Every structure is written in structure tokens, then in C-alpha cells.
JSON list of C-alpha atoms and ligand atoms in Angstrom, two decimals:
[
{"chain": "A", "resi": 27, "resn": "MET", "atom": "CA", "xyz": [3.19, 10.48, 27.89]},
{"chain": "A", "resi": 28, "resn": "TYR", "atom": "CA", "xyz": [2.81, 8.20, 24.77]},
{"chain": "A", "resi": 29, "resn": "GLU", "atom": "CA", "xyz": [6.05, 6.27, 23.85]},
{"chain": "A", "resi": 30, "resn": "HIS", "atom": "CA", "xyz": [4.08, 3.14, 22.43]},
{"chain": "A", "resi": 31, "resn": "ILE", "atom": "CA", "xyz": [0.88, 3.25, 20.64]},
{"chain": "A", "resi": 32, "resn": "LEU", "atom": "CA", "xyz": [-1.11, 0.22, 19.69]},
{"chain": "A", "resi": 33, "resn": "ILE", "atom": "CA", "xyz": [-3.33, 0.20, 16.63]},
{"chain": "A", "resi": 34, "resn": "PRO", "atom": "CA", "xyz": [-5.19, -3.18, 16.47]},
{"chain": "A", "resi": 35, "resn": "THR", "atom": "CA", "xyz": [-6.59, -3.40, 12.92]},
{"chain": "A", "resi": 36, "resn": "ASP", "atom": "CA", "xyz": [-8.98, -5.92, 11.05]},
{"chain": "A", "resi": 37, "resn": "GLY", "atom": "CA", "xyz": [-8.28, -4.01, 7.94]},
{"chain": "A", "resi": 38, "resn": "SER", "atom": "CA", "xyz": [-11.92, -2.59, 7.93]},
{"chain": "A", "resi": 39, "resn": "ASP", "atom": "CA", "xyz": [-12.61, 1.05, 6.62]},
{"chain": "A", "resi": 40, "resn": "THR", "atom": "CA", "xyz": [-13.39, 2.05, 10.26]},
{"chain": "A", "resi": 41, "resn": "ALA", "atom": "CA", "xyz": [-10.02, 0.62, 11.47]},
{"chain": "A", "resi": 42, "resn": "ASN", "atom": "CA", "xyz": [-8.38, 2.46, 8.62]},
{"chain": "A", "resi": 43, "resn": "VAL", "atom": "CA", "xyz": [-9.74, 5.83, 9.89]},
{"chain": "A", "resi": 44, "resn": "ALA", "atom": "CA", "xyz": [-8.43, 4.92, 13.36]},
{"chain": "A", "resi": 45, "resn": "VAL", "atom": "CA", "xyz": [-5.08, 4.31, 11.64]},
{"chain": "A", "resi": 46, "resn": "GLU", "atom": "CA", "xyz": [-4.91, 8.03, 10.56]},
{"chain": "A", "resi": 47, "resn": "HIS", "atom": "CA", "xyz": [-5.46, 9.07, 14.33]},
{"chain": "A", "resi": 48, "resn": "ALA", "atom": "CA", "xyz": [-2.89, 6.58, 15.55]},
{"chain": "A", "resi": 49, "resn": "VAL", "atom": "CA", "xyz": [-0.25, 7.66, 13.07]},
{"chain": "A", "resi": 50, "resn": "ASP", "atom": "CA", "xyz": [-0.93, 11.40, 13.77]},
{"chain": "A", "resi": 51, "resn": "LEU", "atom": "CA", "xyz": [-0.49, 10.82, 17.45]},
{"chain": "A", "resi": 52, "resn": "ALA", "atom": "CA", "xyz": [2.67, 8.75, 17.01]},
{"chain": "A", "resi": 53, "resn": "ALA", "atom": "CA", "xyz": [4.09, 11.45, 14.64]},
{"chain": "A", "resi": 54, "resn": "LYS", "atom": "CA", "xyz": [3.45, 14.19, 17.10]},
{"chain": "A", "resi": 55, "resn": "TYR", "atom": "CA", "xyz": [4.67, 12.20, 20.23]},
{"chain": "A", "resi": 56, "resn": "GLY", "atom": "CA", "xyz": [7.47, 10.63, 18.32]},
{"chain": "A", "resi": 57, "resn": "ALA", "atom": "CA", "xyz": [6.10, 7.40, 19.42]},
{"chain": "A", "resi": 58, "resn": "GLN", "atom": "CA", "xyz": [6.73, 3.78, 18.37]},
{"chain": "A", "resi": 59, "resn": "LEU", "atom": "CA", "xyz": [3.58, 2.44, 16.54]},
{"chain": "A", "resi": 60, "resn": "HIS", "atom": "CA", "xyz": [2.60, -1.22, 16.93]},
{"chain": "A", "resi": 61, "resn": "ALA", "atom": "CA", "xyz": [0.13, -2.58, 14.29]},
{"chain": "A", "resi": 62, "resn": "LEU", "atom": "CA", "xyz": [-1.55, -5.72, 15.51]},
{"chain": "A", "resi": 63, "resn": "TYR", "atom": "CA", "xyz": [-3.72, -7.96, 13.49]},
{"chain": "A", "resi": 64, "resn": "VAL", "atom": "CA", "xyz": [-5.49, -10.91, 15.29]},
{"chain": "A", "resi": 65, "resn": "VAL", "atom": "CA", "xyz": [-6.49, -14.09, 13.32]},
{"chain": "A", "resi": 66, "resn": "ASP", "atom": "CA", "xyz": [-9.73, -14.73, 15.14]},
{"chain": "A", "resi": 67, "resn": "ILE", "atom": "CA", "xyz": [-9.29, -18.57, 15.95]},
{"chain": "A", "resi": 68, "resn": "ASP", "atom": "CA", "xyz": [-12.99, -19.08, 16.73]},
{"chain": "A", "resi": 69, "resn": "ALA", "atom": "CA", "xyz": [-14.05, -17.70, 13.32]},
{"chain": "A", "resi": 70, "resn": "VAL", "atom": "CA", "xyz": [-11.51, -19.48, 11.19]},
{"chain": "A", "resi": 71, "resn": "SER", "atom": "CA", "xyz": [-11.67, -22.83, 12.93]},
{"chain": "A", "resi": 72, "resn": "PHE", "atom": "CA", "xyz": [-15.26, -23.43, 12.17]},
{"chain": "A", "resi": 73, "resn": "GLY", "atom": "CA", "xyz": [-15.65, -26.83, 10.48]},
{"chain": "A", "resi": 74, "resn": "LEU", "atom": "CA", "xyz": [-11.96, -27.53, 10.60]},
{"chain": "A", "resi": 75, "resn": "GLY", "atom": "CA", "xyz": [-10.35, -30.62, 12.53]},
{"chain": "A", "resi": 76, "resn": "THR", "atom": "CA", "xyz": [-8.38, -30.27, 15.76]},
{"chain": "A", "resi": 77, "resn": "GLU", "atom": "CA", "xyz": [-5.04, -30.98, 13.95]},
{"chain": "A", "resi": 78, "resn": "GLN", "atom": "CA", "xyz": [-5.60, -28.05, 11.51]},
{"chain": "A", "resi": 79, "resn": "VAL", "atom": "CA", "xyz": [-6.85, -25.70, 14.29]},
{"chain": "A", "resi": 80, "resn": "ASP", "atom": "CA", "xyz": [-3.76, -26.56, 16.31]},
{"chain": "A", "resi": 81, "resn": "ARG", "atom": "CA", "xyz": [-1.51, -25.73, 13.26]},
{"chain": "A", "resi": 82, "resn": "ILE", "atom": "CA", "xyz": [-3.20, -22.43, 12.68]},
{"chain": "A", "resi": 83, "resn": "THR", "atom": "CA", "xyz": [-2.90, -21.58, 16.45]},
{"chain": "A", "resi": 84, "resn": "GLN", "atom": "CA", "xyz": [0.80, -21.98, 16.07]},
{"chain": "A", "resi": 85, "resn": "GLY", "atom": "CA", "xyz": [0.82, -19.57, 13.20]},
{"chain": "A", "resi": 86, "resn": "ASN", "atom": "CA", "xyz": [1.19, -22.12, 10.45]},
{"chain": "A", "resi": 87, "resn": "PHE", "atom": "CA", "xyz": [-1.60, -21.24, 8.00]},
{"chain": "A", "resi": 88, "resn": "GLY", "atom": "CA", "xyz": [-0.53, -23.96, 5.52]},
{"chain": "A", "resi": 89, "resn": "GLU", "atom": "CA", "xyz": [-2.83, -23.70, 2.33]},
{"chain": "A", "resi": 90, "resn": "MET", "atom": "CA", "xyz": [-4.97, -21.06, 3.94]},
{"chain": "A", "resi": 91, "resn": "THR", "atom": "CA", "xyz": [-2.66, -18.28, 2.51]},
{"chain": "A", "resi": 92, "resn": "GLU", "atom": "CA", "xyz": [-5.64, -15.80, 2.56]},
{"chain": "A", "resi": 93, "resn": "LEU", "atom": "CA", "xyz": [-5.38, -15.55, 6.31]},
{"chain": "A", "resi": 94, "resn": "GLN", "atom": "CA", "xyz": [-1.74, -14.33, 5.99]},
{"chain": "A", "resi": 95, "resn": "GLU", "atom": "CA", "xyz": [-2.70, -12.11, 3.07]},
{"chain": "A", "resi": 96, "resn": "LYS", "atom": "CA", "xyz": [-5.60, -10.53, 5.04]},
{"chain": "A", "resi": 97, "resn": "ALA", "atom": "CA", "xyz": [-3.34, -9.79, 7.95]},
{"chain": "A", "resi": 98, "resn": "GLU", "atom": "CA", "xyz": [-0.61, -8.42, 5.77]},
{"chain": "A", "resi": 99, "resn": "ARG", "atom": "CA", "xyz": [-3.01, -6.10, 3.92]},
{"chain": "A", "resi": 100, "resn": "ALA", "atom": "CA", "xyz": [-4.33, -4.63, 7.41]},
{"chain": "A", "resi": 101, "resn": "THR", "atom": "CA", "xyz": [-0.89, -4.08, 8.97]},
{"chain": "A", "resi": 102, "resn": "GLY", "atom": "CA", "xyz": [0.44, -2.97, 5.55]},
{"chain": "A", "resi": 103, "resn": "THR", "atom": "CA", "xyz": [-2.17, -0.08, 5.48]},
{"chain": "A", "resi": 104, "resn": "VAL", "atom": "CA", "xyz": [-0.50, 1.09, 8.76]},
{"chain": "A", "resi": 105, "resn": "VAL", "atom": "CA", "xyz": [2.91, 0.78, 7.44]},
{"chain": "A", "resi": 106, "resn": "SER", "atom": "CA", "xyz": [2.18, 2.96, 4.37]},
{"chain": "A", "resi": 107, "resn": "THR", "atom": "CA", "xyz": [0.29, 5.56, 6.25]},
{"chain": "A", "resi": 108, "resn": "ALA", "atom": "CA", "xyz": [3.05, 5.75, 8.80]},
{"chain": "A", "resi": 109, "resn": "ALA", "atom": "CA", "xyz": [5.77, 5.95, 6.19]},
{"chain": "A", "resi": 110, "resn": "GLU", "atom": "CA", "xyz": [4.39, 9.32, 4.97]},
{"chain": "A", "resi": 111, "resn": "HIS", "atom": "CA", "xyz": [4.93, 10.74, 8.43]},
{"chain": "A", "resi": 112, "resn": "ASP", "atom": "CA", "xyz": [8.27, 9.18, 9.21]},
{"chain": "A", "resi": 113, "resn": "VAL", "atom": "CA", "xyz": [6.65, 6.96, 11.90]},
{"chain": "A", "resi": 114, "resn": "ASP", "atom": "CA", "xyz": [8.15, 3.68, 12.76]},
{"chain": "A", "resi": 115, "resn": "VAL", "atom": "CA", "xyz": [5.91, 0.60, 12.80]},
{"chain": "A", "resi": 116, "resn": "HIS", "atom": "CA", "xyz": [6.26, -2.85, 14.35]},
{"chain": "A", "resi": 117, "resn": "GLU", "atom": "CA", "xyz": [3.90, -5.25, 12.48]},
{"chain": "A", "resi": 118, "resn": "GLU", "atom": "CA", "xyz": [2.42, -8.07, 14.58]},
{"chain": "A", "resi": 119, "resn": "VAL", "atom": "CA", "xyz": [0.10, -10.85, 13.52]},
{"chain": "A", "resi": 120, "resn": "ARG", "atom": "CA", "xyz": [-1.14, -13.29, 16.34]},
{"chain": "A", "resi": 121, "resn": "VAL", "atom": "CA", "xyz": [-3.71, -16.07, 16.42]},
{"chain": "A", "resi": 122, "resn": "GLY", "atom": "CA", "xyz": [-6.34, -16.16, 19.13]},
{"chain": "A", "resi": 123, "resn": "THR", "atom": "CA", "xyz": [-9.38, -14.31, 20.63]},
{"chain": "A", "resi": 124, "resn": "PRO", "atom": "CA", "xyz": [-9.12, -10.73, 19.46]},
{"chain": "A", "resi": 125, "resn": "HIS", "atom": "CA", "xyz": [-9.79, -8.68, 22.56]},
{"chain": "A", "resi": 126, "resn": "LYS", "atom": "CA", "xyz": [-7.75, -10.92, 24.76]},
{"chain": "A", "resi": 127, "resn": "VAL", "atom": "CA", "xyz": [-4.68, -10.93, 22.40]},
{"chain": "A", "resi": 128, "resn": "ILE", "atom": "CA", "xyz": [-4.95, -7.10, 22.17]},
{"chain": "A", "resi": 129, "resn": "ALA", "atom": "CA", "xyz": [-5.22, -6.51, 25.86]},
{"chain": "A", "resi": 130, "resn": "ASP", "atom": "CA", "xyz": [-2.39, -8.87, 26.48]},
{"chain": "A", "resi": 131, "resn": "TYR", "atom": "CA", "xyz": [-0.17, -7.48, 23.72]},
{"chain": "A", "resi": 132, "resn": "ALA", "atom": "CA", "xyz": [-0.82, -3.89, 25.22]},
{"chain": "A", "resi": 133, "resn": "GLU", "atom": "CA", "xyz": [0.14, -5.05, 28.79]},
{"chain": "A", "resi": 134, "resn": "ASP", "atom": "CA", "xyz": [3.26, -6.85, 27.71]},
{"chain": "A", "resi": 135, "resn": "ASN", "atom": "CA", "xyz": [4.60, -4.06, 25.41]},
{"chain": "A", "resi": 136, "resn": "GLU", "atom": "CA", "xyz": [4.27, -1.17, 27.68]},
{"chain": "A", "resi": 137, "resn": "VAL", "atom": "CA", "xyz": [1.54, 0.41, 25.48]},
{"chain": "A", "resi": 138, "resn": "ASP", "atom": "CA", "xyz": [0.39, 3.83, 26.59]},
{"chain": "A", "resi": 139, "resn": "VAL", "atom": "CA", "xyz": [-2.67, 4.03, 24.36]},
{"chain": "A", "resi": 140, "resn": "ILE", "atom": "CA", "xyz": [-4.71, 1.73, 22.28]},
{"chain": "A", "resi": 141, "resn": "VAL", "atom": "CA", "xyz": [-6.29, 3.34, 19.25]},
{"chain": "A", "resi": 142, "resn": "MET", "atom": "CA", "xyz": [-9.11, 1.55, 17.63]},
{"chain": "A", "resi": 143, "resn": "GLY", "atom": "CA", "xyz": [-12.23, 1.85, 15.50]},
{"chain": "A", "resi": 144, "resn": "SER", "atom": "CA", "xyz": [-15.73, 1.94, 17.10]},
{"chain": "A", "resi": 145, "resn": "HIS", "atom": "CA", "xyz": [-16.68, -0.87, 14.57]},
{"chain": "A", "resi": 146, "resn": "GLY", "atom": "CA", "xyz": [-14.85, -3.19, 12.16]},
{"chain": "A", "resi": 147, "resn": "ARG", "atom": "CA", "xyz": [-15.51, -5.70, 9.45]},
{"chain": "A", "resi": 148, "resn": "SER", "atom": "CA", "xyz": [-18.86, -7.00, 10.40]},
{"chain": "A", "resi": 149, "resn": "GLY", "atom": "CA", "xyz": [-20.10, -3.25, 10.63]},
{"chain": "A", "resi": 150, "resn": "VAL", "atom": "CA", "xyz": [-23.22, -4.09, 12.56]},
{"chain": "A", "resi": 151, "resn": "ARG", "atom": "CA", "xyz": [-24.56, -0.63, 13.32]},
{"chain": "A", "resi": 152, "resn": "ARG", "atom": "CA", "xyz": [-27.18, -1.65, 15.95]},
{"chain": "A", "resi": 153, "resn": "ALA", "atom": "CA", "xyz": [-24.53, -1.72, 18.69]},
{"chain": "A", "resi": 154, "resn": "LEU", "atom": "CA", "xyz": [-22.82, 1.50, 19.96]},
{"chain": "A", "resi": 155, "resn": "LEU", "atom": "CA", "xyz": [-19.52, -0.38, 19.84]},
{"chain": "A", "resi": 156, "resn": "GLY", "atom": "CA", "xyz": [-18.21, -3.48, 18.11]},
{"chain": "A", "resi": 157, "resn": "SER", "atom": "CA", "xyz": [-17.84, -6.42, 20.29]},
{"chain": "A", "resi": 158, "resn": "VAL", "atom": "CA", "xyz": [-14.05, -6.41, 20.16]},
{"chain": "A", "resi": 159, "resn": "THR", "atom": "CA", "xyz": [-13.87, -2.70, 21.00]},
{"chain": "A", "resi": 160, "resn": "GLU", "atom": "CA", "xyz": [-16.26, -3.26, 23.90]},
{"chain": "A", "resi": 161, "resn": "ARG", "atom": "CA", "xyz": [-14.34, -6.12, 25.27]},
{"chain": "A", "resi": 162, "resn": "VAL", "atom": "CA", "xyz": [-10.99, -4.47, 25.13]},
{"chain": "A", "resi": 163, "resn": "LEU", "atom": "CA", "xyz": [-12.45, -1.59, 27.08]},
{"chain": "A", "resi": 164, "resn": "ARG", "atom": "CA", "xyz": [-13.60, -4.04, 29.86]},
{"chain": "A", "resi": 165, "resn": "SER", "atom": "CA", "xyz": [-10.19, -5.92, 29.73]},
{"chain": "A", "resi": 166, "resn": "THR", "atom": "CA", "xyz": [-7.70, -3.25, 30.23]},
{"chain": "A", "resi": 167, "resn": "HIS", "atom": "CA", "xyz": [-6.86, -0.25, 32.31]},
{"chain": "A", "resi": 168, "resn": "ILE", "atom": "CA", "xyz": [-4.78, 1.27, 29.45]},
{"chain": "A", "resi": 169, "resn": "PRO", "atom": "CA", "xyz": [-6.53, 4.27, 27.78]},
{"chain": "A", "resi": 170, "resn": "VAL", "atom": "CA", "xyz": [-8.41, 3.39, 24.68]},
{"chain": "A", "resi": 171, "resn": "PHE", "atom": "CA", "xyz": [-9.03, 5.94, 22.00]},
{"chain": "A", "resi": 172, "resn": "VAL", "atom": "CA", "xyz": [-11.95, 4.94, 19.98]},
{"chain": "A", "resi": 173, "resn": "VAL", "atom": "CA", "xyz": [-12.51, 6.38, 16.60]},
{"chain": "A", "resi": 174, "resn": "ASP", "atom": "CA", "xyz": [-16.01, 6.40, 14.95]},
{"chain": "A", "resi": 175, "resn": "GLU", "atom": "CA", "xyz": [-15.44, 7.05, 11.28]},
{"chain": "A", "resi": 176, "resn": "ARG", "atom": "CA", "xyz": [-18.82, 8.96, 11.13]},
{"chain": "A", "resi": 177, "resn": "ARG", "atom": "CA", "xyz": [-17.29, 11.62, 13.36]},
{"chain": "A", "resi": 178, "resn": "GLU", "atom": "CA", "xyz": [-14.00, 12.22, 11.47]},
{"chain": "B", "resi": 7, "resn": "ATP", "atom": "P1", "xyz": [-18.52, -7.43, 15.61]},
{"chain": "B", "resi": 7, "resn": "ATP", "atom": "O1", "xyz": [-17.09, -7.92, 15.41]},
{"chain": "B", "resi": 7, "resn": "ATP", "atom": "O2", "xyz": [-18.79, -7.31, 17.16]},
{"chain": "B", "resi": 7, "resn": "ATP", "atom": "O3", "xyz": [-19.63, -8.23, 14.89]},
{"chain": "B", "resi": 7, "resn": "ATP", "atom": "P2", "xyz": [-17.61, -5.03, 14.30]},
{"chain": "B", "resi": 7, "resn": "ATP", "atom": "O4", "xyz": [-16.72, -5.96, 13.41]},
{"chain": "B", "resi": 7, "resn": "ATP", "atom": "O5", "xyz": [-18.28, -3.96, 13.60]},
{"chain": "B", "resi": 7, "resn": "ATP", "atom": "O6", "xyz": [-18.56, -5.98, 15.24]},
{"chain": "B", "resi": 7, "resn": "ATP", "atom": "P3", "xyz": [-15.25, -4.91, 16.17]},
{"chain": "B", "resi": 7, "resn": "ATP", "atom": "O7", "xyz": [-14.87, -6.21, 15.61]},
{"chain": "B", "resi": 7, "resn": "ATP", "atom": "O8", "xyz": [-15.50, -4.66, 17.56]},
{"chain": "B", "resi": 7, "resn": "ATP", "atom": "O9", "xyz": [-16.66, -4.48, 15.33]},
{"chain": "B", "resi": 7, "resn": "ATP", "atom": "O10", "xyz": [-14.14, -3.88, 15.58]},
{"chain": "B", "resi": 7, "resn": "ATP", "atom": "C1", "xyz": [-13.81, -2.68, 16.20]},
{"chain": "B", "resi": 7, "resn": "ATP", "atom": "C2", "xyz": [-12.33, -2.34, 16.10]},
{"chain": "B", "resi": 7, "resn": "ATP", "atom": "O11", "xyz": [-11.68, -3.47, 16.73]},
{"chain": "B", "resi": 7, "resn": "ATP", "atom": "C3", "xyz": [-11.72, -2.35, 14.75]},
{"chain": "B", "resi": 7, "resn": "ATP", "atom": "O12", "xyz": [-11.94, -1.05, 14.02]},
{"chain": "B", "resi": 7, "resn": "ATP", "atom": "C4", "xyz": [-10.34, -2.72, 14.92]},
{"chain": "B", "resi": 7, "resn": "ATP", "atom": "O13", "xyz": [-9.60, -1.50, 15.40]},
{"chain": "B", "resi": 7, "resn": "ATP", "atom": "C5", "xyz": [-10.41, -3.69, 16.14]},
{"chain": "B", "resi": 7, "resn": "ATP", "atom": "N1", "xyz": [-10.43, -5.11, 15.76]},
{"chain": "B", "resi": 7, "resn": "ATP", "atom": "C6", "xyz": [-11.47, -5.80, 15.47]},
{"chain": "B", "resi": 7, "resn": "ATP", "atom": "N2", "xyz": [-11.19, -7.12, 15.12]},
{"chain": "B", "resi": 7, "resn": "ATP", "atom": "C7", "xyz": [-9.93, -7.04, 15.11]},
{"chain": "B", "resi": 7, "resn": "ATP", "atom": "C8", "xyz": [-8.83, -8.18, 14.95]},
{"chain": "B", "resi": 7, "resn": "ATP", "atom": "N3", "xyz": [-9.21, -9.40, 14.39]},
{"chain": "B", "resi": 7, "resn": "ATP", "atom": "N4", "xyz": [-7.53, -7.86, 15.08]},
{"chain": "B", "resi": 7, "resn": "ATP", "atom": "C9", "xyz": [-7.15, -6.66, 15.41]},
{"chain": "B", "resi": 7, "resn": "ATP", "atom": "N5", "xyz": [-8.11, -5.66, 15.60]},
{"chain": "B", "resi": 7, "resn": "ATP", "atom": "C10", "xyz": [-9.36, -5.89, 15.50]},
{"chain": "B", "resi": 8, "resn": "MN", "atom": "MN1", "xyz": [-15.43, -7.67, 14.09]}
]
């Protein structure tokens, strides 16, 4: 049933709770785990010139090394959690609009289930779901497993 499991992560505490669920599912099903971090192009390009935005879009972060570091921290948490359970992880960092990149990645990689947090970095609790999760739900027919860290 589950051969490819996608865990999109922004490195937040809530996403990291979802990581536990994704790793456990992958271990039980012997599935390949895909850890995806999306550099939100709209969020990072604020105040930058078009040339710099183009460079970042192509994955060349230049002096903005913190973008790469943030991404590696987020997917690295998946790798270290998975290693404890003998689960294989493919790490992926992409640049774009998070929900679109997540839905496209899932379609293109035969993902059977997307596991994600109910909320993320901004942690606004007024909304039932964060905007990325809500938009992924609207953008794909692939099952989405939403983890709310308040209901571990
Ligand atoms: P909002 O972003 O709408 O202000 P939020 O940050 O609390 O609110 P979301 O961004 O929707 O909520 O985060 C929910 C989940 O979506 C996260 O737990 C994570 O699984 C995934 N996610 C969010 N942003 C990214 C991203 N840039 N790359 C990969 N996954 C992400
Ligand atoms: Mn967010």
C-alpha cells in the first residue's frame, strides 16, 4: 500500500512530530521515505532584486547560506530519526511555492501518502490548519496524513 512516503518539513516542532509518524509508517511498510524542504520563494525574495531572485530560484543561494542551513537542519532531522529505525531517506530541497512544490513532487514520485504537520513555523493557532497543509489538501488526490502535535 505504502511504498513511497513523503514528509514535507519546515523544520518546526509540529513538523518534527509528523516526522515521527512518517518514520514509523515507513518502518512498518518497508517504504522509501522522501524528506522535502521547500524554500518559500515569495517569503525569501521580499526586498531582493530580480537577478538575486532568479539565482535563488535556480537553487544558487550565494551568500544566503542560512537558507541552505535551514533546509539541511529540517531534512537532517528526518534522516537522524529514520536512521534509528533503519529507514532509507531521500533528502530533497526545492525552491518555489511550498504547496505547489509538495503536490508536484508527490505526483512525480509515485508518493502513496503525504505525512505533514497541522501547523508549522508561523504557528498561528487561530486557523484549524496552516495554509500550506490546507492548500496541499486542495491540490492533490493523494492521501494526506495530518499530524496535530497537541494530539500525539
Ligand atoms: P502559515 O504558514 O499558514 O502561516 P503554519 O506555518 O503554522 O501557518 P503551515 O506552513 O501550513 O503552517 O505548516 C504545516 C505543515 O506543512 C508543516 O508541519 C510541514 O509539514 C509543512 N510545511 C510548511 N512549510 C513547508 C515548507 N516550506 N517546506 C516543506 N514543508 C512545509
Ligand atoms: Mn508556514
